[in-house]
């Protein structure tokens, strides 16, 4: 069966022993204990058929084999970024929404911007964008309400966000399309501002009420989602990523990923996790996707066999769910968005369906309950089942470290907050004791568990090398400070495993990818420096990726080494700047 | 679960940048006998100067005072903390005062307190923004944007440290920042009259007007001399639109108004009027039932600044 997967439409089969491509004169760090180092590899049909010394590999060179001399460069397996969001980072900016484009626009300027947008985008579609400033209305003696907006445009829906995201101003048609009227109940965590006497909506919507407008609006345009993902994977390939998880997708996001895949531009293996909640964007076909529609998107590069949900809150709003109260003398432990019972049943159900559950757990209480849910799923379903993923894992209980290995749960650390920076120290609100256990890669690894990392872009940079370096140093890569971050560093060898084979394990493909081993997918990166020969600090994060190969195909070629040849990379020379 | 048997707890939000003078105001409340069980949520105990003899008990996050007040730090999620205050049995506050930190957006606080979870439990009585006359005109960028939020949400703006700023600075500040209908109270040393902060209890405008006379034991300091009240009543129904126009165009010397109105548009029940500074709200109240429908409004403004004939004419003009 495995052979027929790679059949060629030809009557003559090439010898399995003959390589299409041989990379030689490299310093290959394989992440394979059987052969930790090699000088050369032979590749055929997208797989490594030999890994070893130049002589061993030379036996696979045939008449038509392309032999590439790497000039002594360092090579290792490709990287895995196990939690990120190019769509959230880029798509809104590419959607072509209205941008008033002024720092403190007056009502007159907002009105002009709406009218000129309407001119440039004729029809009856939504006019959606940012922003207005309530204060400038107050200065002008104008009440920002639907009557004001109706006086500018009344024949198509308009929704404008407040500068500080404090509220959204919508016109009457937008209210009508969103079915918001005098009888509409207020949503959770938000409200519909109303006339005190009549109860009629004024056109001002607060917080949770935005979702009612978003649900009525067309989804983020396909072109914007496609561009966001395309540029995201281009950047990732340029930085050596071969496997990633786009955590939170809907049917439209999957459509965009499928389009890129079909265009041959999905140059990273993507596991897309269907959003379990509608808190970021509505997922109208969630249950169809989970029931089986997700398979429609499946390819060698793309699968949607995962769901993602927000179990607890965040450190900013002190809503992360902790195992003990946030502060002495207080009962506040944070907030769970879903009940533990919901999670128990849901994890067991998804587990049976072969769907990975990725749970946002920033607090040590949330991950504790999530591990309980996985234990319950194991009890109900028997066996080890799916590997579920504890996302963020900002702070974990020491007593739970062992359970990651026992329950086959992926400990995913994100965003990159394990080096000294104001971004990372914002989490110090967790308290000194809990911060000692922050981003505890070492604890999980020492207990025999599998740790992976995620960039969680746009929360931290999409560049995986920053977190890679900081795993080994716990220090600021740009030497802005000499302080060390809480917790203990791990060795370079451990960090490389976290970035490579552990990622493959987290995607369930460790038997076919994640190391440079015979029989595995020919995924590798050629670097401008040998990671074992440089001081980690200040160097690892600045590593340049010369070449990225996925399934034997160059997807990134920094210098254009293969430009104009049959091996020309999908992306070369330019990496997008965000 | 709703606590129908408790009336909604009024909330005052005090916003302003660090150093503007919010703490002086909070100190004044915590150290005086205001006849109300207040919960004061502050950013930092360290900045608050509570008389040691006033303290009954204290923990790391909460101080109980002899005057019935409790003072707690804003240490966790605001919604959760307010819920906890509302769930207190014996110490359930009759008033909540929240100090918005110098960097937080007060609109977000006000927005959160208006969530449906708090409906029937809380009512935003007033939002005060304290600004430093000297420092305010130099704000740029994000701080200027935050200043706009503070001014936008303010019912009353307290212009503090007037004595430290030059007249030119004050003029420039007003020129750049103020807006039509602003209620601007100029103050020194953060001396804010409490009746502007608190709309109930001893400071309920209705009580002030109807029954209170300042005697030798009056604890209201000089408020009675700074403010005066005026009342109006009518047994004829009022037009909602006309009443709203009047409320929006009241002179800026009017700081508070309270009342029960009989509206032509809402003949069966009372309409409850609440005005603080530049914000007024009209909401349906209890049915008239057997009672004779009647409008009665009490207005509080700066002493000597209220033109009584003008007010009289304005409200008479609301009769439908």
PDB file of C-alpha atoms in Angstrom, chain A residues 103-104 133-141 143 162-167 186-191 193 195-198 206-208 210 317-319 326-334, chain B residues 59-61 75-77 79-80 84 105 108 110-112 114-117 119 141 144-145 148-149 151-155 175-180 240 244 263 265-266 271 278 282-284:
ATOM      1  CA  UNK A 103      -5.548  60.428  14.385  1.00  0.00           C
ATOM      2  CA  UNK A 104      -8.435  62.371  15.927  1.00  0.00           C
ATOM      3  CA  UNK A 133     -13.588  59.214  18.485  1.00  0.00           C
ATOM      4  CA  UNK A 134     -16.529  59.896  20.779  1.00  0.00           C
ATOM      5  CA  UNK A 135     -14.813  62.873  22.300  1.00  0.00           C
ATOM      6  CA  UNK A 136     -14.626  64.752  19.002  1.00  0.00           C
ATOM      7  CA  UNK A 137     -18.384  64.289  18.708  1.00  0.00           C
ATOM      8  CA  UNK A 138     -18.809  65.762  22.154  1.00  0.00           C
ATOM      9  CA  UNK A 139     -16.654  68.712  21.139  1.00  0.00           C
ATOM     10  CA  UNK A 140     -18.792  69.215  18.065  1.00  0.00           C
ATOM     11  CA  UNK A 141     -21.977  68.902  20.129  1.00  0.00           C
ATOM     12  CA  UNK A 143     -24.479  62.664  19.641  1.00  0.00           C
ATOM     13  CA  UNK A 162     -14.537  53.513  18.335  1.00  0.00           C
ATOM     14  CA  UNK A 163     -10.808  54.242  18.511  1.00  0.00           C
ATOM     15  CA  UNK A 164     -10.273  52.466  21.800  1.00  0.00           C
ATOM     16  CA  UNK A 165     -12.624  49.592  20.896  1.00  0.00           C
ATOM     17  CA  UNK A 166     -14.944  50.884  23.601  1.00  0.00           C
ATOM     18  CA  UNK A 167     -17.968  50.661  21.337  1.00  0.00           C
ATOM     19  CA  UNK A 186     -28.268  41.942  25.632  1.00  0.00           C
ATOM     20  CA  UNK A 187     -25.415  39.571  24.907  1.00  0.00           C
ATOM     21  CA  UNK A 188     -23.049  38.295  27.566  1.00  0.00           C
ATOM     22  CA  UNK A 189     -20.173  40.629  28.358  1.00  0.00           C
ATOM     23  CA  UNK A 190     -21.662  43.522  26.487  1.00  0.00           C
ATOM     24  CA  UNK A 191     -24.855  45.415  25.814  1.00  0.00           C
ATOM     25  CA  UNK A 193     -27.260  50.879  24.281  1.00  0.00           C
ATOM     26  CA  UNK A 195     -33.217  54.774  24.670  1.00  0.00           C
ATOM     27  CA  UNK A 196     -34.151  54.901  28.353  1.00  0.00           C
ATOM     28  CA  UNK A 197     -37.873  55.261  27.732  1.00  0.00           C
ATOM     29  CA  UNK A 198     -38.582  53.388  24.499  1.00  0.00           C
ATOM     30  CA  UNK A 206     -20.646  47.709  23.482  1.00  0.00           C
ATOM     31  CA  UNK A 207     -18.142  44.832  23.713  1.00  0.00           C
ATOM     32  CA  UNK A 208     -19.949  41.480  23.360  1.00  0.00           C
ATOM     33  CA  UNK A 210     -20.032  43.512  18.281  1.00  0.00           C
ATOM     34  CA  UNK A 317      -7.552  40.766  32.730  1.00  0.00           C
ATOM     35  CA  UNK A 318      -6.465  38.452  35.548  1.00  0.00           C
ATOM     36  CA  UNK A 319      -8.932  35.901  34.307  1.00  0.00           C
ATOM     37  CA  UNK A 326      -4.781  35.336  42.545  1.00  0.00           C
ATOM     38  CA  UNK A 327      -4.084  37.290  45.710  1.00  0.00           C
ATOM     39  CA  UNK A 328      -3.931  36.578  49.393  1.00  0.00           C
ATOM     40  CA  UNK A 329      -7.207  37.336  51.124  1.00  0.00           C
ATOM     41  CA  UNK A 330      -9.181  37.057  47.894  1.00  0.00           C
ATOM     42  CA  UNK A 331     -11.276  34.213  46.548  1.00  0.00           C
ATOM     43  CA  UNK A 332     -10.738  35.137  42.890  1.00  0.00           C
ATOM     44  CA  UNK A 333      -9.135  32.287  40.982  1.00  0.00           C
ATOM     45  CA  UNK A 334      -9.915  33.456  37.482  1.00  0.00           C
TER      46      UNK A 334
ATOM     47  CA  UNK B  59      -6.253  42.578  55.352  1.00  0.00           C
ATOM     48  CA  UNK B  60      -3.828  42.830  52.489  1.00  0.00           C
ATOM     49  CA  UNK B  61      -6.571  43.836  50.106  1.00  0.00           C
ATOM     50  CA  UNK B  75      -6.615  43.768  42.404  1.00  0.00           C
ATOM     51  CA  UNK B  76      -8.507  41.431  40.167  1.00  0.00           C
ATOM     52  CA  UNK B  77     -11.019  41.320  37.426  1.00  0.00           C
ATOM     53  CA  UNK B  79     -16.534  42.352  37.311  1.00  0.00           C
ATOM     54  CA  UNK B  80     -15.617  39.669  39.779  1.00  0.00           C
ATOM     55  CA  UNK B  84     -18.085  40.046  45.422  1.00  0.00           C
ATOM     56  CA  UNK B 105      -9.656  53.718  30.089  1.00  0.00           C
ATOM     57  CA  UNK B 108     -14.203  50.508  29.621  1.00  0.00           C
ATOM     58  CA  UNK B 110     -18.329  52.303  32.735  1.00  0.00           C
ATOM     59  CA  UNK B 111     -19.092  49.920  29.881  1.00  0.00           C
ATOM     60  CA  UNK B 112     -18.406  46.864  32.001  1.00  0.00           C
ATOM     61  CA  UNK B 114     -23.487  48.407  32.317  1.00  0.00           C
ATOM     62  CA  UNK B 115     -23.281  44.732  31.323  1.00  0.00           C
ATOM     63  CA  UNK B 116     -26.565  42.851  31.730  1.00  0.00           C
ATOM     64  CA  UNK B 117     -25.029  40.906  34.636  1.00  0.00           C
ATOM     65  CA  UNK B 119     -28.597  45.301  35.572  1.00  0.00           C
ATOM     66  CA  UNK B 141      -0.125  60.751  21.301  1.00  0.00           C
ATOM     67  CA  UNK B 144      -3.871  62.635  24.512  1.00  0.00           C
ATOM     68  CA  UNK B 145      -6.122  59.833  23.259  1.00  0.00           C
ATOM     69  CA  UNK B 148     -10.101  62.320  25.294  1.00  0.00           C
ATOM     70  CA  UNK B 149     -11.592  59.119  26.726  1.00  0.00           C
ATOM     71  CA  UNK B 151     -13.234  63.810  29.026  1.00  0.00           C
ATOM     72  CA  UNK B 152     -15.725  61.975  26.858  1.00  0.00           C
ATOM     73  CA  UNK B 153     -16.976  59.793  29.688  1.00  0.00           C
ATOM     74  CA  UNK B 154     -16.973  62.614  32.261  1.00  0.00           C
ATOM     75  CA  UNK B 155     -20.246  63.921  33.586  1.00  0.00           C
ATOM     76  CA  UNK B 175      -9.494  76.295  24.423  1.00  0.00           C
ATOM     77  CA  UNK B 176      -8.084  72.945  23.361  1.00  0.00           C
ATOM     78  CA  UNK B 177     -10.008  70.478  25.469  1.00  0.00           C
ATOM     79  CA  UNK B 178     -13.429  71.675  26.545  1.00  0.00           C
ATOM     80  CA  UNK B 179     -16.679  71.036  24.765  1.00  0.00           C
ATOM     81  CA  UNK B 180     -20.171  72.543  24.709  1.00  0.00           C
ATOM     82  CA  UNK B 240     -40.555  63.493  26.135  1.00  0.00           C
ATOM     83  CA  UNK B 244     -34.968  65.985  26.556  1.00  0.00           C
ATOM     84  CA  UNK B 263     -44.715  61.827  30.319  1.00  0.00           C
ATOM     85  CA  UNK B 265     -45.554  59.074  25.950  1.00  0.00           C
ATOM     86  CA  UNK B 266     -45.538  56.977  29.131  1.00  0.00           C
ATOM     87  CA  UNK B 271     -40.353  58.338  34.330  1.00  0.00           C
ATOM     88  CA  UNK B 278     -23.691  66.893  31.110  1.00  0.00           C
ATOM     89  CA  UNK B 282     -34.810  59.133  31.745  1.00  0.00           C
ATOM     90  CA  UNK B 283     -36.012  55.672  32.597  1.00  0.00           C
ATOM     91  CA  UNK B 284     -39.381  54.057  33.244  1.00  0.00           C
TER      92      UNK B 284
END
